[in-house]
Short mmCIF file of C-alpha atoms in Angstrom, two decimals:
data_model
loop_
_atom_site.label_atom_id
_atom_site.label_comp_id
_atom_site.label_asym_id
_atom_site.label_seq_id
_atom_site.Cartn_x
_atom_site.Cartn_y
_atom_site.Cartn_z
CA UNK A 797 10.98 -12.60 8.50
CA UNK A 798 11.41 -13.13 4.74
CA UNK A 799 12.66 -10.24 2.75
CA UNK A 800 10.68 -9.23 -0.25
CA UNK A 801 12.83 -8.27 -3.11
CA UNK A 802 10.21 -7.84 -5.75
CA UNK A 803 8.79 -4.52 -6.64
CA UNK A 804 5.18 -4.14 -7.30
CA UNK A 805 4.38 -3.41 -10.92
CA UNK A 806 3.03 0.01 -11.53
CA UNK A 807 -0.61 -0.52 -11.07
CA UNK A 808 -2.56 0.75 -14.08
CA UNK A 809 -5.95 -0.46 -12.91
CA UNK A 810 -8.72 2.05 -13.49
CA UNK A 811 -9.30 3.36 -10.01
CA UNK A 812 -12.93 3.94 -8.98
CA UNK A 813 -14.64 4.97 -5.78
CA UNK A 814 -16.76 2.39 -3.90
CA UNK A 815 -20.30 1.82 -5.30
CA UNK A 816 -21.75 2.54 -1.89
CA UNK A 817 -20.11 6.01 -1.91
CA UNK A 818 -21.50 6.91 -5.32
CA UNK A 819 -24.87 5.59 -4.25
CA UNK A 820 -24.72 7.67 -1.12
CA UNK A 821 -23.85 10.83 -3.07
CA UNK A 822 -26.78 10.29 -5.47
CA UNK A 823 -29.31 9.68 -2.57
CA UNK A 824 -27.81 12.70 -0.73
CA UNK A 825 -28.33 14.80 -3.82
CA UNK A 826 -31.99 13.68 -4.12
CA UNK A 827 -32.68 14.34 -0.47
CA UNK A 828 -31.06 17.83 -0.34
CA UNK A 829 -32.90 20.99 -1.11
CA UNK A 830 -31.25 24.31 -0.74
CA UNK A 831 -33.58 27.24 -0.10
CA UNK A 832 -32.23 30.83 -0.33
CA UNK A 833 -34.10 33.50 1.71
CA UNK A 834 -32.78 36.99 1.98
CA UNK A 835 -29.14 36.05 1.19
CA UNK A 836 -29.26 33.24 3.69
CA UNK A 837 -29.35 29.71 2.41
CA UNK A 838 -31.02 26.82 4.28
CA UNK A 839 -30.32 23.22 3.60
CA UNK A 840 -33.16 20.86 3.92
CA UNK A 841 -32.69 17.17 3.94
CA UNK A 842 -35.67 15.00 3.29
CA UNK A 843 -35.69 11.61 5.00
CA UNK B 311 -19.58 5.85 -34.88
CA UNK B 312 -20.22 9.34 -33.82
CA UNK B 313 -19.51 10.13 -30.28
CA UNK B 314 -22.56 11.77 -28.98
CA UNK B 315 -21.63 12.98 -25.53
CA UNK B 316 -23.66 15.57 -23.70
CA UNK B 317 -21.22 18.33 -22.57
CA UNK B 318 -20.53 18.68 -18.88
CA UNK B 319 -21.88 22.29 -18.96
CA UNK B 320 -25.33 20.98 -20.34
CA UNK B 321 -25.49 18.17 -17.70
CA UNK B 322 -24.62 20.78 -14.98
CA UNK B 323 -27.45 22.93 -16.31
CA UNK B 324 -29.93 20.04 -16.38
CA UNK B 325 -28.87 19.00 -12.86
CA UNK B 326 -29.38 22.56 -11.49
CA UNK B 327 -32.90 22.52 -13.11
CA UNK B 328 -33.76 19.35 -11.22
CA UNK B 329 -32.62 16.43 -13.48
CA UNK B 330 -30.97 14.23 -10.85
CA UNK B 331 -29.74 11.66 -13.43
CA UNK B 332 -27.46 14.32 -14.86
CA UNK B 333 -25.33 14.09 -11.68
CA UNK B 334 -25.09 10.37 -12.01
CA UNK B 335 -23.77 10.86 -15.63
CA UNK B 336 -21.36 13.43 -14.40
CA UNK B 337 -19.96 11.13 -11.66
CA UNK B 338 -19.75 8.18 -13.97
CA UNK B 339 -17.94 10.23 -16.52
CA UNK B 340 -15.33 11.68 -14.14
CA UNK B 341 -15.19 9.34 -11.13
CA UNK B 342 -12.05 7.54 -12.18
CA UNK B 343 -10.17 10.80 -12.88
CA UNK B 344 -11.17 12.34 -9.59
CA UNK B 345 -10.80 9.27 -7.54
CA UNK B 346 -7.50 8.44 -9.15
CA UNK B 347 -6.28 12.03 -8.45
CA UNK B 348 -7.24 11.77 -4.80
CA UNK B 349 -5.82 8.27 -4.44
CA UNK B 350 -2.54 9.40 -6.05
CA UNK B 351 -2.12 11.89 -3.17
CA UNK B 352 -3.58 9.86 -0.29
CA UNK B 353 -2.64 6.27 -1.14
CA UNK B 354 -5.44 4.99 1.15
CA UNK B 355 -8.66 3.63 -0.33
CA UNK B 356 -10.90 4.34 2.59
CA UNK B 357 -9.62 7.94 3.01
CA UNK B 358 -9.76 8.51 -0.74
CA UNK B 359 -13.46 7.36 -0.72
CA UNK B 360 -14.20 9.79 2.16
CA UNK B 361 -12.59 12.64 0.28
CA UNK B 362 -14.31 11.77 -2.95
CA UNK B 363 -17.65 11.66 -0.99
CA UNK B 364 -16.91 15.06 0.77
CA UNK B 365 -15.95 16.55 -2.69
CA UNK B 366 -19.27 15.64 -4.25
CA UNK B 367 -21.25 16.90 -1.19
CA UNK B 368 -19.58 20.30 -1.73
CA UNK B 369 -20.30 20.07 -5.47
CA UNK B 370 -23.97 19.24 -4.82
CA UNK B 371 -24.36 22.04 -2.23
CA UNK B 372 -22.75 24.56 -4.44
CA UNK B 373 -24.80 23.58 -7.53
CA UNK B 374 -28.12 23.40 -5.60
CA UNK B 375 -27.60 26.74 -4.11
CA UNK B 376 -26.95 28.25 -7.66
CA UNK B 377 -23.49 29.48 -6.58
CA UNK B 378 -21.65 27.70 -9.40
CA UNK B 379 -20.43 29.89 -12.09
CA UNK B 380 -20.36 27.90 -15.27
CA UNK B 381 -17.34 28.57 -17.35
CA UNK B 382 -17.04 25.22 -19.08
CA UNK B 383 -14.64 23.94 -16.54
CA UNK B 384 -16.51 21.46 -14.44
CA UNK B 385 -13.89 18.93 -14.02
CA UNK B 386 -11.04 21.29 -12.99
CA UNK B 387 -13.48 22.83 -10.59
CA UNK B 388 -14.26 19.52 -8.92
CA UNK B 389 -10.57 18.64 -8.91
CA UNK B 390 -9.79 21.95 -7.23
CA UNK B 391 -12.35 21.06 -4.43
CA UNK B 392 -10.79 17.58 -3.95
CA UNK B 393 -7.31 19.13 -3.87
CA UNK B 394 -8.43 21.57 -1.05
CA UNK B 395 -9.94 18.75 0.87
CA UNK B 396 -6.69 16.68 0.44
CA UNK B 397 -4.76 19.67 1.87
CA UNK B 398 -7.28 19.87 4.77
CA UNK B 399 -6.80 16.24 5.41
CA UNK B 400 -3.01 16.54 5.66
CA UNK B 401 -3.40 19.53 7.93
CA UNK B 402 -5.61 17.68 10.25
CA UNK B 403 -3.54 14.39 10.36
CA UNK B 404 0.02 15.72 9.99
CA UNK B 405 0.02 18.26 12.65
CA UNK B 406 3.53 18.05 13.95
CA UNK B 407 4.62 19.06 17.42
CA UNK B 408 7.35 21.64 17.53
CA UNK B 409 10.68 20.78 18.95
CA UNK B 410 13.28 23.37 19.83
CA UNK B 411 16.93 22.33 19.90
CA UNK B 412 18.70 22.68 23.18
CA UNK B 413 22.04 21.62 24.52
CA UNK B 414 20.72 18.25 25.85
CA UNK B 415 18.44 17.71 22.96
CA UNK B 416 19.41 17.47 19.36
CA UNK B 417 16.72 17.73 16.74
CA UNK B 418 18.46 14.92 14.84
CA UNK B 419 17.77 12.46 17.60
CA UNK B 420 14.18 12.36 16.46
CA UNK B 421 14.59 13.09 12.77
CA UNK B 422 15.85 10.49 10.43
CA UNK B 423 16.26 10.17 6.58
CA UNK B 424 14.76 6.95 5.42
CA UNK B 425 15.56 7.48 1.83
CA UNK B 426 18.21 5.20 0.31
CA UNK B 427 21.60 6.43 -0.57
CA UNK B 428 22.58 6.38 -4.16
CA UNK B 429 24.76 3.30 -3.52
CA UNK B 430 21.92 1.44 -1.76
CA UNK B 431 19.56 2.38 -4.49
CA UNK B 432 21.93 0.89 -7.05
CA UNK B 433 22.23 -2.28 -5.03
CA UNK B 434 18.47 -2.65 -4.77
CA UNK B 435 18.04 -2.18 -8.57
CA UNK B 436 20.83 -4.74 -9.16
CA UNK B 437 19.09 -7.20 -6.83
CA UNK B 438 15.91 -6.57 -8.73
CA UNK B 439 17.56 -7.33 -12.01
CA UNK B 440 19.26 -10.46 -10.73
CA UNK B 441 16.06 -11.74 -9.24
CA UNK B 442 14.25 -11.26 -12.53
CA UNK B 443 17.02 -13.33 -14.27
CA UNK B 444 16.57 -16.00 -11.69
CA UNK B 445 12.85 -16.14 -12.19
CA UNK B 446 13.30 -16.55 -15.93
CA UNK B 447 15.10 -19.78 -15.11
CA UNK B 448 12.03 -21.35 -13.40
CA UNK B 449 9.78 -23.81 -15.23
CA UNK B 450 6.91 -21.95 -16.91
CA UNK B 451 4.02 -23.10 -14.64
CA UNK B 452 6.07 -22.04 -11.52
CA UNK B 453 7.20 -18.79 -13.06
CA UNK B 454 3.64 -17.96 -13.91
CA UNK B 455 2.37 -18.42 -10.37
CA UNK B 456 5.27 -16.60 -8.86
CA UNK B 457 4.91 -13.65 -11.09
CA UNK B 458 1.23 -13.34 -10.48
CA UNK B 459 1.56 -13.57 -6.79
CA UNK B 460 4.58 -11.38 -6.24
CA UNK B 461 4.49 -8.88 -9.00
CA UNK B 462 0.80 -8.60 -9.83
CA UNK B 463 -0.44 -9.01 -6.26
CA UNK B 464 -3.02 -11.64 -7.21
CA UNK B 465 -4.49 -13.92 -4.51
CA UNK B 466 -4.07 -17.67 -4.92
CA UNK B 467 -7.83 -17.87 -5.54
CA UNK B 468 -7.46 -15.52 -8.43
CA UNK B 469 -4.29 -17.31 -9.72
CA UNK B 470 -6.07 -20.65 -9.70
CA UNK B 471 -9.04 -19.04 -11.62
CA UNK B 472 -6.72 -17.52 -14.24
CA UNK B 473 -4.51 -20.59 -14.72
CA UNK B 474 -7.30 -23.10 -14.51
CA UNK B 475 -5.64 -25.19 -11.67
CA UNK B 476 -6.82 -25.81 -8.14
CA UNK B 477 -5.68 -23.42 -5.30
CA UNK B 478 -3.55 -26.28 -3.84
CA UNK B 479 -1.70 -26.81 -7.13
CA UNK B 480 -1.11 -23.01 -7.32
CA UNK B 481 0.13 -23.06 -3.77
CA UNK B 482 2.32 -26.02 -4.54
CA UNK B 483 3.86 -24.38 -7.65
CA UNK B 484 4.64 -21.31 -5.63
CA UNK B 485 6.44 -23.41 -3.04
CA UNK B 486 8.42 -25.23 -5.70
CA UNK B 487 9.26 -21.98 -7.42
CA UNK B 488 10.73 -20.49 -4.13
CA UNK B 489 12.58 -23.75 -3.44
CA UNK B 490 14.01 -23.77 -6.93
CA UNK B 491 15.09 -20.16 -6.66
CA UNK B 492 16.83 -20.86 -3.33
CA UNK B 493 18.49 -23.80 -4.98
CA UNK B 494 19.85 -21.70 -7.82
CA UNK B 495 21.02 -19.03 -5.36
CA UNK B 496 22.83 -21.56 -3.27
CA UNK B 497 24.30 -23.37 -6.24
CA UNK B 498 25.69 -20.23 -7.70
CA UNK B 499 26.38 -18.50 -4.42
CA UNK B 500 24.57 -15.39 -5.48
CA UNK B 501 24.26 -12.71 -2.93
CA UNK B 502 20.95 -10.96 -2.78
CA UNK B 503 21.17 -8.22 -0.16
CA UNK B 504 21.33 -4.66 0.56
#
């Protein structure tokens, strides 16, 4: 197996999460409603 | 041009009041900082994406249940959540079995130190420097392909797009670059090893 001597350059690319992840978060946020009744909170997720 | 940026605190307030697009702005504004922070600790894109997602699920739940206490520190708060999730992740995955040392069993039989000694590290650095000098000796077209492939981790497709040559030409240049480096190494009897 060939030996790799080169080091990877320090990557300075702007790291970003996947678009799908961001889109999921936004849809989740739209679907979620939190209702508080007598100190108890209920999470309702609309389909 | 004046930088008219809505402050985080106001966006959070708008979001709590039902403006969903405020969350999108907040994510866009901070995603690279938060994701970069997670990735710097995890070094795995998929797991980092998962933790990023879980972070915002917590953020959303907290904001929607009105439990967030606005002190003008939205980003540090989100970073704190992601930090806690990173710790949780390591707790889950790195649970190490406990070994007790006995007469027949030495703990050092399963433990090893993979870090390089100072001497080996110096050798590695020297090899790196020598190799860079060798690369400088290559013709420009070959050097360009080799640097993009090995140091910038680009694919041959990307290299061909950047340099404006076909993939086959890029592959050929890489092949000649390696052959030429080997030739120089043999000719001058350079030892690259550690």
